[in-house]
Amino acid sequence: AVDQEPSLAGLLGTLGEALRALNGFECGCALARLKELPTREHETALVMDMMARCHFEMADYAQAAEVFARSCAKHKLHRNLSLEYYSTALWHLREPVQLGSLAQQALDWDRLRPQTWCVVGNCLSLQREHEQAIRAFRRAVQVDPSFAYAYTLIAHEYSAIEKFDKAIEMYEHAVAADSRHYNAWWGLGSVYQRQEEYQKARYHFQKAAAINAGNAVLKTSLGAILQSMGEQEQALRLFSSAMDGRPPSAMASFHRGAALAALGRRDEAMEELRRAQGLAPREPCVHFQLGRIHASTGDARKALSHYTIAMDLCGARDSKAIAAAQAEIIRAGAQQRAGELGR
């Protein structure tokens, strides 16, 4: 807050600078400008919404949801509230009760706003009701055919049920509506990644990261593709940059550890993967990679332990991961028995 009472022109100037920074996805700069406003302005609906959006665009979903929730409590469902982003933050945080409550409030408030149907769709998506979610998001498009985010949310659902042609079509609709809609560029990259079309995935992830350079998820996604293409050093730089954000990214930490391991820097890799384990103790890929490193050092007992944990944490549908873990368990078990026989 500033000490002396600013003029109206000064307030509007600071607010304008913050808005320009937010629109350019310079979210750290936008937050800094907003914090220069008098304390009483921090609790206004517009400023709270902008602060929440900044945290959202930096992939800090917990902080974004907290500010959005305070804004709702203080101002109810005001016109400036970015309901679509609030609901997506709750989706990422896996908060079905809060998301269900928000969906009901939004429906009671205004059924003729596209944001309302995005909230409803996100609520259904979290319940894995993908077809119903698509219908809700299509309602948003019917209300406002230029609403890019609704097309992206439709595409996410198609991608979740592996209807990739339809997903690509919807992501392209989103980009046509807003060429700076990085979410859709990322979505296209993720589809091509799943189809193992790595050059196409790289191109689209680069487009997304160029638009929102401060988002750790985008850096990690691009780094993962470079990793798949064997560009470990460049990938490592991206993962390290992603780890500079707040909150620290478990997935960036995991990929950084894997890149270090691929470069033969095992001690650093082990340290980074233990960090990833602390951030996401129930993530099977972290245990799987730890098992590989222990196996490479000849510690079959620890390798076997991590492979077993990885298999236990894999969902029933992760058949490839389970098969890989089982193969590694058999290999580690044989290695352990050979070591015991050699004593």
PDB file of C-alpha atoms in Angstrom, residues 170-332:
ATOM      1  CA  MET A 170     -12.338 -27.851 -31.017  1.00  0.00           C
ATOM      2  CA  TYR A 171      -8.862 -26.637 -30.043  1.00  0.00           C
ATOM      3  CA  GLU A 172      -8.552 -25.100 -33.514  1.00  0.00           C
ATOM      4  CA  HIS A 173     -11.922 -23.370 -33.039  1.00  0.00           C
ATOM      5  CA  ALA A 174     -10.543 -21.897 -29.803  1.00  0.00           C
ATOM      6  CA  VAL A 175      -7.386 -20.620 -31.512  1.00  0.00           C
ATOM      7  CA  ALA A 176      -9.497 -19.133 -34.307  1.00  0.00           C
ATOM      8  CA  ALA A 177     -11.557 -17.268 -31.703  1.00  0.00           C
ATOM      9  CA  ASP A 178      -8.448 -16.073 -29.813  1.00  0.00           C
ATOM     10  CA  SER A 179      -4.958 -16.623 -31.236  1.00  0.00           C
ATOM     11  CA  ARG A 180      -3.400 -15.901 -27.813  1.00  0.00           C
ATOM     12  CA  HIS A 181      -5.473 -18.544 -26.048  1.00  0.00           C
ATOM     13  CA  TYR A 182      -2.466 -20.546 -24.872  1.00  0.00           C
ATOM     14  CA  ASN A 183      -4.659 -23.243 -23.277  1.00  0.00           C
ATOM     15  CA  ALA A 184      -5.741 -24.379 -26.751  1.00  0.00           C
ATOM     16  CA  TRP A 185      -2.180 -24.344 -28.110  1.00  0.00           C
ATOM     17  CA  TRP A 186      -1.184 -26.502 -25.127  1.00  0.00           C
ATOM     18  CA  GLY A 187      -4.153 -28.795 -25.777  1.00  0.00           C
ATOM     19  CA  LEU A 188      -3.094 -29.350 -29.381  1.00  0.00           C
ATOM     20  CA  GLY A 189       0.412 -30.145 -28.176  1.00  0.00           C
ATOM     21  CA  SER A 190      -0.884 -32.656 -25.641  1.00  0.00           C
ATOM     22  CA  VAL A 191      -2.940 -34.488 -28.296  1.00  0.00           C
ATOM     23  CA  TYR A 192       0.045 -34.722 -30.648  1.00  0.00           C
ATOM     24  CA  GLN A 193       2.213 -35.863 -27.738  1.00  0.00           C
ATOM     25  CA  ARG A 194      -0.187 -38.720 -27.011  1.00  0.00           C
ATOM     26  CA  GLN A 195      -0.103 -39.618 -30.703  1.00  0.00           C
ATOM     27  CA  GLU A 196       3.727 -39.565 -30.521  1.00  0.00           C
ATOM     28  CA  GLU A 197       3.921 -36.828 -33.157  1.00  0.00           C
ATOM     29  CA  TYR A 198       6.664 -35.068 -31.262  1.00  0.00           C
ATOM     30  CA  GLN A 199       7.589 -32.388 -33.801  1.00  0.00           C
ATOM     31  CA  LYS A 200       3.975 -31.201 -33.949  1.00  0.00           C
ATOM     32  CA  ALA A 201       3.699 -31.373 -30.162  1.00  0.00           C
ATOM     33  CA  ARG A 202       6.889 -29.337 -29.812  1.00  0.00           C
ATOM     34  CA  TYR A 203       5.601 -26.636 -32.166  1.00  0.00           C
ATOM     35  CA  HIS A 204       2.311 -26.235 -30.284  1.00  0.00           C
ATOM     36  CA  PHE A 205       3.883 -26.329 -26.814  1.00  0.00           C
ATOM     37  CA  GLN A 206       6.362 -23.674 -27.960  1.00  0.00           C
ATOM     38  CA  LYS A 207       3.462 -21.491 -29.118  1.00  0.00           C
ATOM     39  CA  ALA A 208       1.774 -21.869 -25.716  1.00  0.00           C
ATOM     40  CA  ALA A 209       4.957 -21.176 -23.742  1.00  0.00           C
ATOM     41  CA  ALA A 210       5.759 -18.120 -25.867  1.00  0.00           C
ATOM     42  CA  ILE A 211       2.376 -16.615 -24.948  1.00  0.00           C
ATOM     43  CA  ASN A 212       2.509 -17.388 -21.207  1.00  0.00           C
ATOM     44  CA  ALA A 213       6.197 -17.659 -20.372  1.00  0.00           C
ATOM     45  CA  GLY A 214       5.658 -17.714 -16.603  1.00  0.00           C
ATOM     46  CA  ASN A 215       3.534 -20.874 -16.489  1.00  0.00           C
ATOM     47  CA  ALA A 216       5.444 -23.862 -15.055  1.00  0.00           C
ATOM     48  CA  VAL A 217       3.067 -26.398 -16.628  1.00  0.00           C
ATOM     49  CA  LEU A 218       3.800 -25.090 -20.133  1.00  0.00           C
ATOM     50  CA  LYS A 219       7.564 -25.160 -19.544  1.00  0.00           C
ATOM     51  CA  THR A 220       7.337 -28.701 -18.190  1.00  0.00           C
ATOM     52  CA  SER A 221       5.243 -29.880 -21.138  1.00  0.00           C
ATOM     53  CA  LEU A 222       7.700 -28.427 -23.635  1.00  0.00           C
ATOM     54  CA  GLY A 223      10.624 -29.866 -21.686  1.00  0.00           C
ATOM     55  CA  ALA A 224       9.030 -33.327 -21.654  1.00  0.00           C
ATOM     56  CA  ILE A 225       8.754 -33.288 -25.445  1.00  0.00           C
ATOM     57  CA  LEU A 226      12.382 -32.211 -25.823  1.00  0.00           C
ATOM     58  CA  GLN A 227      13.284 -35.014 -23.416  1.00  0.00           C
ATOM     59  CA  SER A 228      11.435 -37.515 -25.620  1.00  0.00           C
ATOM     60  CA  MET A 229      13.381 -36.182 -28.597  1.00  0.00           C
ATOM     61  CA  GLY A 230      16.709 -36.703 -26.797  1.00  0.00           C
ATOM     62  CA  GLU A 231      17.423 -32.999 -26.173  1.00  0.00           C
ATOM     63  CA  GLN A 232      18.219 -33.529 -22.487  1.00  0.00           C
ATOM     64  CA  GLU A 233      20.251 -30.359 -21.830  1.00  0.00           C
ATOM     65  CA  GLN A 234      17.606 -28.038 -23.279  1.00  0.00           C
ATOM     66  CA  ALA A 235      14.892 -29.973 -21.441  1.00  0.00           C
ATOM     67  CA  LEU A 236      16.842 -29.692 -18.184  1.00  0.00           C
ATOM     68  CA  ARG A 237      17.001 -25.896 -18.523  1.00  0.00           C
ATOM     69  CA  LEU A 238      13.222 -25.735 -18.942  1.00  0.00           C
ATOM     70  CA  PHE A 239      12.576 -28.012 -15.945  1.00  0.00           C
ATOM     71  CA  SER A 240      14.944 -25.950 -13.790  1.00  0.00           C
ATOM     72  CA  SER A 241      13.146 -22.771 -14.855  1.00  0.00           C
ATOM     73  CA  ALA A 242       9.770 -24.371 -14.071  1.00  0.00           C
ATOM     74  CA  MET A 243      11.023 -25.232 -10.576  1.00  0.00           C
ATOM     75  CA  ASP A 244      11.658 -21.529  -9.888  1.00  0.00           C
ATOM     76  CA  GLY A 245       7.905 -20.886  -9.734  1.00  0.00           C
ATOM     77  CA  ARG A 246       5.630 -20.992  -6.725  1.00  0.00           C
ATOM     78  CA  PRO A 247       4.336 -23.419  -5.688  1.00  0.00           C
ATOM     79  CA  PRO A 248       7.108 -25.819  -6.747  1.00  0.00           C
ATOM     80  CA  SER A 249       5.968 -28.252  -9.427  1.00  0.00           C
ATOM     81  CA  ALA A 250       6.189 -31.962  -8.600  1.00  0.00           C
ATOM     82  CA  MET A 251       6.027 -32.887 -12.288  1.00  0.00           C
ATOM     83  CA  ALA A 252       8.815 -30.445 -13.181  1.00  0.00           C
ATOM     84  CA  SER A 253      10.890 -31.895 -10.346  1.00  0.00           C
ATOM     85  CA  PHE A 254      10.277 -35.456 -11.593  1.00  0.00           C
ATOM     86  CA  HIS A 255      11.225 -34.599 -15.171  1.00  0.00           C
ATOM     87  CA  ARG A 256      14.300 -32.700 -13.973  1.00  0.00           C
ATOM     88  CA  GLY A 257      15.390 -35.782 -12.025  1.00  0.00           C
ATOM     89  CA  ALA A 258      14.832 -38.005 -15.070  1.00  0.00           C
ATOM     90  CA  ALA A 259      16.834 -35.615 -17.271  1.00  0.00           C
ATOM     91  CA  LEU A 260      19.709 -35.574 -14.778  1.00  0.00           C
ATOM     92  CA  ALA A 261      19.654 -39.385 -14.711  1.00  0.00           C
ATOM     93  CA  ALA A 262      19.742 -39.520 -18.522  1.00  0.00           C
ATOM     94  CA  LEU A 263      22.793 -37.235 -18.451  1.00  0.00           C
ATOM     95  CA  GLY A 264      24.539 -39.603 -16.025  1.00  0.00           C
ATOM     96  CA  ARG A 265      24.324 -37.199 -13.068  1.00  0.00           C
ATOM     97  CA  ARG A 266      22.939 -39.861 -10.724  1.00  0.00           C
ATOM     98  CA  ASP A 267      23.560 -38.174  -7.359  1.00  0.00           C
ATOM     99  CA  GLU A 268      21.819 -34.979  -8.494  1.00  0.00           C
ATOM    100  CA  ALA A 269      19.050 -37.062 -10.046  1.00  0.00           C
ATOM    101  CA  MET A 270      18.492 -38.970  -6.799  1.00  0.00           C
ATOM    102  CA  GLU A 271      18.316 -35.720  -4.816  1.00  0.00           C
ATOM    103  CA  GLU A 272      15.831 -34.178  -7.257  1.00  0.00           C
ATOM    104  CA  LEU A 273      13.634 -37.281  -7.360  1.00  0.00           C
ATOM    105  CA  ARG A 274      13.505 -37.397  -3.569  1.00  0.00           C
ATOM    106  CA  ARG A 275      12.344 -33.801  -3.718  1.00  0.00           C
ATOM    107  CA  ALA A 276       9.667 -34.837  -6.224  1.00  0.00           C
ATOM    108  CA  GLN A 277       8.662 -37.683  -3.913  1.00  0.00           C
ATOM    109  CA  GLY A 278       8.178 -35.178  -1.087  1.00  0.00           C
ATOM    110  CA  LEU A 279       5.989 -33.015  -3.326  1.00  0.00           C
ATOM    111  CA  ALA A 280       3.962 -35.952  -4.715  1.00  0.00           C
ATOM    112  CA  PRO A 281       4.414 -39.059  -2.532  1.00  0.00           C
ATOM    113  CA  ARG A 282       1.714 -40.998  -4.398  1.00  0.00           C
ATOM    114  CA  GLU A 283       3.003 -40.372  -7.912  1.00  0.00           C
ATOM    115  CA  PRO A 284       4.010 -43.780  -9.361  1.00  0.00           C
ATOM    116  CA  CYS A 285       6.362 -42.388 -12.014  1.00  0.00           C
ATOM    117  CA  VAL A 286       8.579 -40.871  -9.290  1.00  0.00           C
ATOM    118  CA  HIS A 287       8.970 -44.241  -7.546  1.00  0.00           C
ATOM    119  CA  PHE A 288       9.523 -45.934 -10.898  1.00  0.00           C
ATOM    120  CA  GLN A 289      12.388 -43.565 -11.748  1.00  0.00           C
ATOM    121  CA  LEU A 290      13.878 -43.914  -8.243  1.00  0.00           C
ATOM    122  CA  GLY A 291      13.779 -47.681  -8.725  1.00  0.00           C
ATOM    123  CA  ARG A 292      15.676 -47.362 -11.987  1.00  0.00           C
ATOM    124  CA  ILE A 293      18.413 -45.265 -10.398  1.00  0.00           C
ATOM    125  CA  HIS A 294      18.804 -47.652  -7.457  1.00  0.00           C
ATOM    126  CA  ALA A 295      18.968 -50.548  -9.932  1.00  0.00           C
ATOM    127  CA  SER A 296      21.675 -48.748 -11.916  1.00  0.00           C
ATOM    128  CA  THR A 297      23.768 -48.404  -8.738  1.00  0.00           C
ATOM    129  CA  GLY A 298      23.353 -52.098  -7.921  1.00  0.00           C
ATOM    130  CA  ASP A 299      21.005 -51.563  -4.962  1.00  0.00           C
ATOM    131  CA  ALA A 300      18.440 -54.174  -5.996  1.00  0.00           C
ATOM    132  CA  ARG A 301      16.658 -54.149  -2.637  1.00  0.00           C
ATOM    133  CA  LYS A 302      15.752 -50.445  -2.828  1.00  0.00           C
ATOM    134  CA  ALA A 303      14.980 -50.749  -6.529  1.00  0.00           C
ATOM    135  CA  LEU A 304      12.565 -53.588  -5.814  1.00  0.00           C
ATOM    136  CA  SER A 305      10.893 -51.545  -3.061  1.00  0.00           C
ATOM    137  CA  HIS A 306      10.293 -48.533  -5.332  1.00  0.00           C
ATOM    138  CA  TYR A 307       9.075 -50.650  -8.259  1.00  0.00           C
ATOM    139  CA  THR A 308       6.592 -52.402  -5.986  1.00  0.00           C
ATOM    140  CA  ILE A 309       5.295 -49.070  -4.651  1.00  0.00           C
ATOM    141  CA  ALA A 310       4.991 -47.753  -8.220  1.00  0.00           C
ATOM    142  CA  MET A 311       2.918 -50.768  -9.248  1.00  0.00           C
ATOM    143  CA  ASP A 312       0.670 -50.436  -6.177  1.00  0.00           C
ATOM    144  CA  LEU A 313       0.036 -46.761  -6.983  1.00  0.00           C
ATOM    145  CA  CYS A 314      -0.776 -47.354 -10.658  1.00  0.00           C
ATOM    146  CA  GLY A 315      -4.468 -47.162 -11.488  1.00  0.00           C
ATOM    147  CA  ALA A 316      -6.149 -50.232 -12.932  1.00  0.00           C
ATOM    148  CA  ARG A 317      -6.193 -48.586 -16.385  1.00  0.00           C
ATOM    149  CA  ASP A 318      -2.424 -47.915 -16.381  1.00  0.00           C
ATOM    150  CA  SER A 319      -1.690 -51.304 -17.961  1.00  0.00           C
ATOM    151  CA  LYS A 320       1.511 -50.187 -19.692  1.00  0.00           C
ATOM    152  CA  ALA A 321       2.895 -48.703 -16.482  1.00  0.00           C
ATOM    153  CA  ILE A 322       1.960 -51.836 -14.533  1.00  0.00           C
ATOM    154  CA  ALA A 323       3.589 -54.111 -17.120  1.00  0.00           C
ATOM    155  CA  ALA A 324       6.754 -51.994 -17.094  1.00  0.00           C
ATOM    156  CA  ALA A 325       6.856 -52.030 -13.293  1.00  0.00           C
ATOM    157  CA  GLN A 326       6.341 -55.799 -13.230  1.00  0.00           C
ATOM    158  CA  ALA A 327       9.204 -56.294 -15.695  1.00  0.00           C
ATOM    159  CA  GLU A 328      11.476 -54.105 -13.588  1.00  0.00           C
ATOM    160  CA  ILE A 329      10.447 -55.973 -10.410  1.00  0.00           C
ATOM    161  CA  ILE A 330      11.370 -59.297 -12.025  1.00  0.00           C
ATOM    162  CA  ARG A 331      14.691 -57.853 -13.200  1.00  0.00           C
ATOM    163  CA  ALA A 332      15.472 -56.327  -9.788  1.00  0.00           C
TER     164      ALA A 332
END
